[in-house]
Every structure is written in C-alpha cells, then in structure tokens.
Amino acid sequence: ISEIAFGVQLECLTLGSHNVPFAAAFDKAQEIILKRIAIPFWKLLAWFRPEEYTLAGNLRTMKQFAYKVIQERRASPMTDRHDLLSIFMSRKDEFGDGFSDDYLQDLVMNFMIAGRDTTANSLSWTIWLLSQHPGVEE
C-alpha cells in the first residue's frame, strides 16, 4: 500500500529486514489500542500497564516516518510520479495554496492505517473462501 499511496517501499517482506521502525511501531500501537477496546475501563488500568507508556512513542515514530516521506518528496520532486501523495502535493486547496505538511502527514497516516490491515484481511478471506470452494478456484 505504501508504494501505491506515496511511492515508498517499506521493505517489510524483504528477507533479513525484521526491524522496520514504522511497521514495528504500527503493530505495537495497534496492539495497545485493541486492548483498550477490549477493556472498557482501560484508563483506570493504564497506570498498571507499562505498555501504555509506549503508545505516544509509537505514534511519534509513525508520524516521523510520514514527515520524512513528505520532506524527501519535497526535496526531490519528480513530475512523472503518479502516486497519491504526488497527486495531492501537486494540487491546491480551496484558497489556492498547496496543502500543508501537517495535512499531507495526516493523509499519509490515513492511507497507511486504512490500507495496511484491510488489504491483508481481504487477501486472507479471499484465499480462505477459495479454499472452501475448489470449483471456483479453477
């Protein structure tokens, strides 16, 4: 999703690349948030769960990644790029100004969050459904 959305390869699936900071931060933040959903009174228990203190750092790592992507793109713009970030960077807002880095950072984060697990889940369900219906698979 990162390559389509903003032309960056995360290298998460490359052999030997087990430490991708954005992916690790995303996974940990997601784990903490899922636990919050499961425990209605999580705020009371947050004092006793040390992992709660790592959430802000994980979110900061994710935002730094998005900011770095934007800064690298601004430093070396390529007019022949057709990813979503390039499209948004070439557009103007309703006042005729380019989109701010904060806006673009939020855009990158939204695409990463929305696209990462939904793509994996869609592929998993598709493969499972195909395995349940061998006639369709052929």
mmCIF file of C-alpha atoms in Angstrom, residues 28-137:
data_model
loop_
_atom_site.group_PDB
_atom_site.id
_atom_site.type_symbol
_atom_site.label_atom_id
_atom_site.label_comp_id
_atom_site.label_asym_id
_atom_site.label_seq_id
_atom_site.Cartn_x
_atom_site.Cartn_y
_atom_site.Cartn_z
ATOM 1 C CA LYS A 28 2.604 -2.181 18.866
ATOM 2 C CA ALA A 29 0.237 0.806 18.723
ATOM 3 C CA GLN A 30 -2.461 -1.373 17.204
ATOM 4 C CA GLU A 31 -1.994 -3.983 19.928
ATOM 5 C CA ILE A 32 -2.356 -1.369 22.676
ATOM 6 C CA ILE A 33 -5.447 0.160 21.075
ATOM 7 C CA LEU A 34 -7.092 -3.256 20.628
ATOM 8 C CA LYS A 35 -6.564 -3.935 24.338
ATOM 9 C CA ARG A 36 -8.189 -0.588 25.085
ATOM 10 C CA ILE A 37 -11.218 -1.619 23.054
ATOM 11 C CA ALA A 38 -11.486 -4.921 24.927
ATOM 12 C CA ILE A 39 -11.246 -3.294 28.380
ATOM 13 C CA PRO A 40 -13.919 -0.626 28.871
ATOM 14 C CA PHE A 41 -12.191 0.840 31.927
ATOM 15 C CA TRP A 42 -8.709 0.877 30.387
ATOM 16 C CA LYS A 43 -7.963 4.370 31.701
ATOM 17 C CA LEU A 44 -8.072 3.078 35.266
ATOM 18 C CA LEU A 45 -5.759 0.195 34.430
ATOM 19 C CA ALA A 46 -3.371 2.277 32.314
ATOM 20 C CA TRP A 47 -1.290 3.058 35.398
ATOM 21 C CA PHE A 48 -0.595 -0.658 35.818
ATOM 22 C CA ARG A 49 0.145 -1.460 32.173
ATOM 23 C CA PRO A 50 3.647 -0.269 31.225
ATOM 24 C CA GLU A 51 2.918 -0.726 27.529
ATOM 25 C CA GLU A 52 0.514 2.229 27.718
ATOM 26 C CA TYR A 53 3.533 4.475 28.165
ATOM 27 C CA THR A 54 4.953 3.337 24.819
ATOM 28 C CA LEU A 55 1.918 4.359 22.750
ATOM 29 C CA ALA A 56 2.965 8.007 22.391
ATOM 30 C CA GLY A 57 6.437 6.933 21.240
ATOM 31 C CA ASN A 58 4.982 4.533 18.698
ATOM 32 C CA LEU A 59 2.688 7.213 17.309
ATOM 33 C CA ARG A 60 5.642 9.611 17.144
ATOM 34 C CA THR A 61 7.649 7.036 15.139
ATOM 35 C CA MET A 62 4.758 6.644 12.708
ATOM 36 C CA LYS A 63 4.374 10.407 12.269
ATOM 37 C CA GLN A 64 8.128 10.853 11.797
ATOM 38 C CA PHE A 65 8.003 8.301 9.001
ATOM 39 C CA ALA A 66 5.189 10.205 7.282
ATOM 40 C CA TYR A 67 7.012 13.518 7.730
ATOM 41 C CA LYS A 68 10.238 12.042 6.323
ATOM 42 C CA VAL A 69 8.415 10.774 3.230
ATOM 43 C CA ILE A 70 6.969 14.240 2.618
ATOM 44 C CA GLN A 71 10.295 16.012 3.172
ATOM 45 C CA GLU A 72 12.126 13.634 0.817
ATOM 46 C CA ARG A 73 9.457 14.179 -1.827
ATOM 47 C CA ARG A 74 9.681 17.961 -1.479
ATOM 48 C CA ALA A 75 13.493 17.781 -1.733
ATOM 49 C CA SER A 76 13.458 15.751 -4.947
ATOM 50 C CA PRO A 77 10.156 16.205 -6.764
ATOM 51 C CA MET A 78 9.619 14.058 -9.807
ATOM 52 C CA THR A 79 6.985 15.281 -12.203
ATOM 53 C CA ASP A 80 6.362 11.829 -13.661
ATOM 54 C CA ARG A 81 5.201 10.293 -10.360
ATOM 55 C CA HIS A 82 1.600 9.141 -10.229
ATOM 56 C CA ASP A 83 1.183 8.010 -6.636
ATOM 57 C CA LEU A 84 -1.451 9.565 -4.387
ATOM 58 C CA LEU A 85 0.981 11.697 -2.390
ATOM 59 C CA SER A 86 2.361 13.275 -5.576
ATOM 60 C CA ILE A 87 -1.153 13.990 -6.771
ATOM 61 C CA PHE A 88 -2.058 15.720 -3.501
ATOM 62 C CA MET A 89 1.233 17.640 -3.460
ATOM 63 C CA SER A 90 0.539 18.995 -6.937
ATOM 64 C CA ARG A 91 -2.987 20.178 -6.046
ATOM 65 C CA LYS A 92 -4.156 23.349 -4.334
ATOM 66 C CA ASP A 93 -6.662 23.813 -1.559
ATOM 67 C CA GLU A 94 -9.801 25.968 -1.851
ATOM 68 C CA PHE A 95 -7.722 29.112 -1.211
ATOM 69 C CA GLY A 96 -5.242 28.358 -3.988
ATOM 70 C CA ASP A 97 -2.445 27.294 -1.623
ATOM 71 C CA GLY A 98 -0.605 23.988 -1.618
ATOM 72 C CA PHE A 99 -1.507 21.525 1.117
ATOM 73 C CA SER A 100 0.464 21.929 4.346
ATOM 74 C CA ASP A 101 2.913 19.311 5.590
ATOM 75 C CA ASP A 102 0.564 18.598 8.507
ATOM 76 C CA TYR A 103 -2.292 17.894 6.107
ATOM 77 C CA LEU A 104 -0.080 15.666 3.954
ATOM 78 C CA GLN A 105 1.232 13.889 7.049
ATOM 79 C CA ASP A 106 -2.328 13.103 8.121
ATOM 80 C CA LEU A 107 -3.051 11.900 4.601
ATOM 81 C CA VAL A 108 -0.073 9.511 4.620
ATOM 82 C CA MET A 109 -1.045 8.202 8.063
ATOM 83 C CA ASN A 110 -4.661 7.657 6.999
ATOM 84 C CA PHE A 111 -3.647 5.686 3.937
ATOM 85 C CA MET A 112 -1.232 3.541 5.919
ATOM 86 C CA ILE A 113 -3.708 2.813 8.680
ATOM 87 C CA ALA A 114 -6.671 2.242 6.364
ATOM 88 C CA GLY A 115 -4.782 0.225 3.789
ATOM 89 C CA ARG A 116 -2.433 -1.946 5.776
ATOM 90 C CA ASP A 117 -4.689 -4.377 7.579
ATOM 91 C CA THR A 118 -7.671 -4.116 5.270
ATOM 92 C CA THR A 119 -5.547 -5.349 2.367
ATOM 93 C CA ALA A 120 -4.139 -8.237 4.416
ATOM 94 C CA ASN A 121 -7.591 -9.181 5.702
ATOM 95 C CA SER A 122 -9.116 -9.048 2.234
ATOM 96 C CA LEU A 123 -6.429 -11.327 0.824
ATOM 97 C CA SER A 124 -6.746 -13.742 3.751
ATOM 98 C CA TRP A 125 -10.508 -14.022 3.383
ATOM 99 C CA THR A 126 -10.237 -14.402 -0.383
ATOM 100 C CA ILE A 127 -7.757 -17.260 -0.049
ATOM 101 C CA TRP A 128 -9.855 -18.933 2.642
ATOM 102 C CA LEU A 129 -13.058 -18.626 0.598
ATOM 103 C CA LEU A 130 -11.309 -20.035 -2.469
ATOM 104 C CA SER A 131 -10.077 -22.972 -0.387
ATOM 105 C CA GLN A 132 -13.680 -23.663 0.688
ATOM 106 C CA HIS A 133 -14.939 -23.661 -2.910
ATOM 107 C CA PRO A 134 -12.460 -25.609 -5.044
ATOM 108 C CA GLY A 135 -14.713 -25.401 -8.115
ATOM 109 C CA VAL A 136 -14.421 -21.625 -8.194
ATOM 110 C CA GLU A 137 -10.684 -21.785 -7.681
#
